[in-house]
Coordinates of C-alpha atoms in Angstrom, one line a residue:
X299 CA 188.3 58.2 73.7
X300 CA 186.9 54.8 72.8
X301 CA 185.1 54.8 69.4
X302 CA 181.4 54.1 69.4
X303 CA 178.4 53.5 67.0
X304 CA 174.9 55.0 67.4
X305 CA 172.0 52.7 66.8
X306 CA 168.4 53.9 65.9
X307 CA 165.3 52.2 64.6
X308 CA 162.7 54.2 62.6
X309 CA 159.3 53.1 61.3
X310 CA 156.5 54.7 59.3
X311 CA 154.6 56.3 62.1
X312 CA 157.5 58.5 63.3
X313 CA 157.3 62.3 63.0
X314 CA 159.9 63.8 60.6
X315 CA 160.5 66.9 62.7
X316 CA 161.2 64.7 65.8
X317 CA 163.5 62.5 63.8
X318 CA 165.5 65.5 62.7
X319 CA 165.9 66.8 66.3
X320 CA 167.0 63.3 67.4
X321 CA 169.7 63.1 64.7
X322 CA 170.9 66.6 65.4
X323 CA 171.4 65.8 69.0
X324 CA 173.8 63.0 68.0
X325 CA 175.6 65.2 65.5
X326 CA 176.1 67.8 68.3
X327 CA 177.8 65.5 70.8
X328 CA 181.0 66.7 72.5
X329 CA 182.5 63.3 71.4
X330 CA 181.5 62.3 67.9
X331 CA 180.5 58.9 66.9
X332 CA 182.3 56.9 64.2
X333 CA 179.0 55.9 62.5
X334 CA 175.3 56.2 62.8
X335 CA 173.3 53.0 62.0
X336 CA 169.7 53.7 61.2
X337 CA 167.4 50.6 60.7
X338 CA 164.2 51.4 58.7
X339 CA 161.7 48.9 60.1
X340 CA 159.7 48.5 56.9
X341 CA 158.8 51.1 54.2
X342 CA 158.8 54.7 55.5
X343 CA 156.9 57.8 54.4
X344 CA 158.1 60.3 51.8
X345 CA 159.0 62.9 54.5
X346 CA 160.9 60.4 56.7
X347 CA 162.9 59.2 53.7
X348 CA 163.6 62.8 52.7
X349 CA 165.1 63.5 56.1
X350 CA 167.3 60.3 56.0
X351 CA 168.4 60.9 52.4
X352 CA 169.3 64.5 53.2
X353 CA 171.6 63.6 56.1
X354 CA 173.0 60.6 54.3
X355 CA 174.0 62.8 51.3
X356 CA 175.4 65.5 53.6
X357 CA 177.5 63.3 55.8
X358 CA 178.4 60.6 53.2
X359 CA 179.8 57.5 55.0
X360 CA 178.9 58.5 58.5
X361 CA 175.3 57.2 58.1
X362 CA 174.5 53.6 57.4
X363 CA 170.9 53.2 56.4
X364 CA 169.5 49.6 56.7
X365 CA 166.2 49.3 54.9
X366 CA 164.1 46.2 55.9
X367 CA 161.5 45.2 53.3
X368 CA 158.7 44.9 56.0
X369 CA 158.0 46.0 59.5
X370 CA 159.3 43.3 61.9
X371 CA 159.1 45.1 65.2
X372 CA 161.6 47.0 67.4
X373 CA 163.4 43.9 68.9
X374 CA 164.2 42.2 65.6
X375 CA 165.0 45.6 63.9
X376 CA 167.6 46.4 66.6
X377 CA 168.9 42.8 66.5
X378 CA 169.8 43.4 62.8
X379 CA 171.2 46.9 63.7
X380 CA 173.5 45.5 66.4
X381 CA 175.0 43.1 63.7
X382 CA 175.7 46.1 61.5
X383 CA 177.6 48.2 64.1
X384 CA 181.4 48.2 63.5
X385 CA 182.4 49.2 67.1
X386 CA 182.3 47.4 70.4
X387 CA 180.5 50.3 72.1
X388 CA 177.0 50.9 70.8
X389 CA 174.8 53.8 72.0
X390 CA 171.1 53.5 71.6
X391 CA 169.0 56.4 70.4
X392 CA 165.2 56.7 69.9
X393 CA 163.9 58.5 66.8
X394 CA 161.9 61.1 68.8
X395 CA 164.2 61.8 71.8
X396 CA 167.0 64.3 72.4
X397 CA 170.4 63.4 73.8
X398 CA 172.2 65.8 76.0
X399 CA 175.4 67.2 74.3
X400 CA 177.8 65.5 76.7
X401 CA 175.9 62.2 77.0
X402 CA 178.3 60.0 75.0
X403 CA 181.4 61.6 76.5
X404 CA 180.1 60.8 80.0
X405 CA 179.2 57.3 79.2
X406 CA 182.5 56.5 77.4
X407 CA 184.3 57.8 80.5
X408 CA 182.5 55.2 82.5
X409 CA 183.7 52.4 80.2
X410 CA 187.3 53.8 80.2
X411 CA 187.4 53.9 84.0
X412 CA 185.9 50.4 84.4
X413 CA 187.0 47.8 81.9
X414 CA 184.5 45.3 83.4
X415 CA 181.5 47.5 82.7
X416 CA 179.2 46.0 80.1
X417 CA 176.2 48.4 79.9
X418 CA 175.6 51.9 81.2
X419 CA 172.6 54.2 81.1
X420 CA 171.3 57.1 83.2
X421 CA 168.3 59.3 84.1
X422 CA 165.8 60.6 81.5
X423 CA 163.8 63.8 81.6
X424 CA 160.3 63.3 80.1
X425 CA 158.6 66.0 78.2
X426 CA 155.5 66.4 76.0
X427 CA 156.4 68.8 73.1
X428 CA 159.0 71.2 74.5
X429 CA 162.1 69.7 76.2
X430 CA 162.3 72.8 78.4
X431 CA 159.0 71.9 80.0
X432 CA 159.9 68.7 81.8
X433 CA 157.0 66.6 83.1
X434 CA 158.9 64.1 85.1
X435 CA 162.2 62.4 85.6
X436 CA 162.7 58.7 85.4
X437 CA 165.5 58.0 87.9
X438 CA 167.0 54.5 88.0
X439 CA 169.3 52.9 90.6
X440 CA 173.0 53.6 90.1
X441 CA 175.1 50.6 91.2
X442 CA 175.2 47.1 89.8
X443 CA 173.8 45.5 92.9
X444 CA 171.0 48.1 93.1
X445 CA 170.2 47.5 89.4
X446 CA 170.1 43.8 89.8
X447 CA 167.7 44.0 92.8
X448 CA 165.5 46.6 91.0
X449 CA 165.3 44.4 87.9
X450 CA 163.2 41.9 89.8
X451 CA 160.3 44.4 89.9
X452 CA 160.8 46.9 87.2
X453 CA 163.0 47.8 84.2
X454 CA 166.2 49.1 85.7
X455 CA 167.7 50.7 82.6
X456 CA 166.4 53.5 80.5
X457 CA 166.7 52.0 77.0
X458 CA 166.8 55.3 75.1
X459 CA 169.9 56.4 77.1
X460 CA 171.9 53.1 77.2
X461 CA 175.4 52.4 75.8
X462 CA 176.6 48.8 75.8
X463 CA 179.2 46.4 74.5
X464 CA 178.2 44.7 71.3
X465 CA 180.0 41.4 72.2
X466 CA 178.1 41.1 75.5
X467 CA 174.7 41.8 73.8
X468 CA 175.4 39.1 71.1
X469 CA 176.7 36.7 73.7
X470 CA 173.4 36.5 75.5
X471 CA 171.4 36.2 72.3
X472 CA 170.8 39.9 71.5
X473 CA 167.4 41.5 71.2
X474 CA 164.4 39.2 70.8
X475 CA 160.8 39.7 69.7
X476 CA 159.4 40.3 73.1
X477 CA 156.6 42.9 72.4
X478 CA 156.7 45.9 74.7
X479 CA 159.7 44.6 76.7
X480 CA 162.5 44.1 74.1
X481 CA 165.0 46.0 76.2
X482 CA 163.9 44.8 79.7
X483 CA 164.3 41.2 78.5
X484 CA 167.8 41.9 77.2
X485 CA 168.9 43.5 80.5
X486 CA 167.7 40.5 82.5
X487 CA 169.6 38.1 80.2
X488 CA 172.7 40.2 80.6
X489 CA 172.4 40.5 84.4
X490 CA 171.9 36.7 84.6
X491 CA 175.0 36.3 82.5
X492 CA 177.0 38.3 85.1
X493 CA 177.3 41.4 82.9
X494 CA 178.1 44.5 84.9
X495 CA 175.7 47.4 84.8
X496 CA 175.8 51.0 85.9
X497 CA 173.5 54.1 85.7
X498 CA 174.9 57.6 85.7
X499 CA 172.8 59.5 88.3
X500 CA 172.1 62.4 86.0
X501 CA 169.9 63.2 83.0
X502 CA 171.4 61.9 79.7
X503 CA 168.4 62.1 77.4
X504 CA 165.2 64.2 77.1
X505 CA 162.5 61.6 76.2
X506 CA 159.3 62.6 74.4
X507 CA 156.3 61.0 76.1
X508 CA 153.4 63.1 74.7
X509 CA 152.7 60.3 72.2
X510 CA 150.2 58.1 74.0
X511 CA 152.8 56.1 76.0
X512 CA 150.5 55.6 79.0
X513 CA 147.7 54.3 76.8
X514 CA 150.0 51.8 75.2
X515 CA 150.8 50.5 78.7
X516 CA 147.2 49.6 79.4
X517 CA 144.5 47.3 78.2
X518 CA 144.2 43.6 77.5
X519 CA 146.8 43.6 74.7
X520 CA 149.5 45.1 77.0
X521 CA 148.4 42.8 79.8
X522 CA 149.2 39.8 77.6
X523 CA 152.7 41.3 77.0
X524 CA 153.2 41.7 80.7
X525 CA 152.1 38.1 81.4
X526 CA 154.4 36.9 78.6
X527 CA 157.6 38.6 79.9
X528 CA 156.9 37.8 83.6
X529 CA 156.4 34.1 82.6
X530 CA 159.7 34.2 80.7
X531 CA 161.5 35.7 83.7
X532 CA 160.1 33.0 86.0
X533 CA 161.0 30.2 83.7
X534 CA 164.5 31.6 83.4
X535 CA 164.9 31.4 87.1
X536 CA 165.3 35.1 87.5
X537 CA 162.1 35.6 89.6
X538 CA 161.2 33.6 92.6
X539 CA 157.6 32.4 92.9
X540 CA 156.9 35.1 95.4
X541 CA 158.3 37.8 93.1
X542 CA 156.4 36.4 90.2
X543 CA 153.1 36.4 91.9
X544 CA 153.7 39.9 93.3
X545 CA 154.6 41.3 89.9
X546 CA 151.6 39.7 88.2
X547 CA 149.2 41.2 90.7
X548 CA 150.7 44.7 90.9
X549 CA 151.4 45.1 87.2
X550 CA 148.2 43.4 86.2
X551 CA 146.1 45.8 88.3
X552 CA 148.0 48.9 87.0
X553 CA 147.6 47.7 83.4
X554 CA 143.8 47.4 83.7
X555 CA 143.3 50.7 85.4
X556 CA 141.7 53.6 83.4
X557 CA 144.4 55.6 81.5
X558 CA 144.0 58.8 83.6
X559 CA 144.6 56.9 86.8
X560 CA 147.5 54.9 85.4
X561 CA 149.1 58.1 84.1
X562 CA 148.9 59.6 87.6
X563 CA 150.5 56.5 89.1
X564 CA 153.4 56.7 86.6
X565 CA 153.9 60.4 87.2
X566 CA 153.6 60.6 90.9
X567 CA 154.7 57.2 92.3
X568 CA 157.0 55.6 89.7
X569 CA 158.7 58.8 88.5
X570 CA 160.2 61.8 90.3

């Protein structure tokens, strides 16, 4: 099967026990990666460094640890990580999630079956502490045309479950420092550049959400991030004026709602 790299970013506030589980889920894939690129976004804690040093010593050249002198944010950290990957296919992995054992095998099969495919993700199962206790599923549209249409309203790709071609990501300018929407902005650039997308209609990753995610998606600070990315989409010509106004109203209202209400909307209306 096609070779691939795994790309992860870690920063100081991550939990060591979660990082360990995330790394183990990559090591236990039915199709092994060639390399695991881990970008340390600024100085880490002693416990996080201990985990990374332990795996790096045990697996020698498999891990490539990139240590950035200061925290520069997810987008710029991943931008540096993409450069460091040796393979054309790159699989993203978050430091607190768990990939299904056959995730990579299934995604590589998609790229082997369709040479025109440029990025591929799938469903995620959200959980709090125990992956066996799933709270919700985030299902995304499967075909390219459905993904393109969906992208005009919401993020059509689950970032923590994506695999993409390095050359295509670099071609559109790679990740940028778009706070809160680093991945969404990248997908839109790729779609506008006629890159082909697909989502596997099955769970590929168990995503940990019991970490204040809904709170981070609310408040004035997050609203400013929403306004920024919607303005960028509109200026790029990706959104029509009607779509832009609709998104600003709907997303603005949801963002300013109390957390308990917003959490309910995400759980019961935007997820399955």
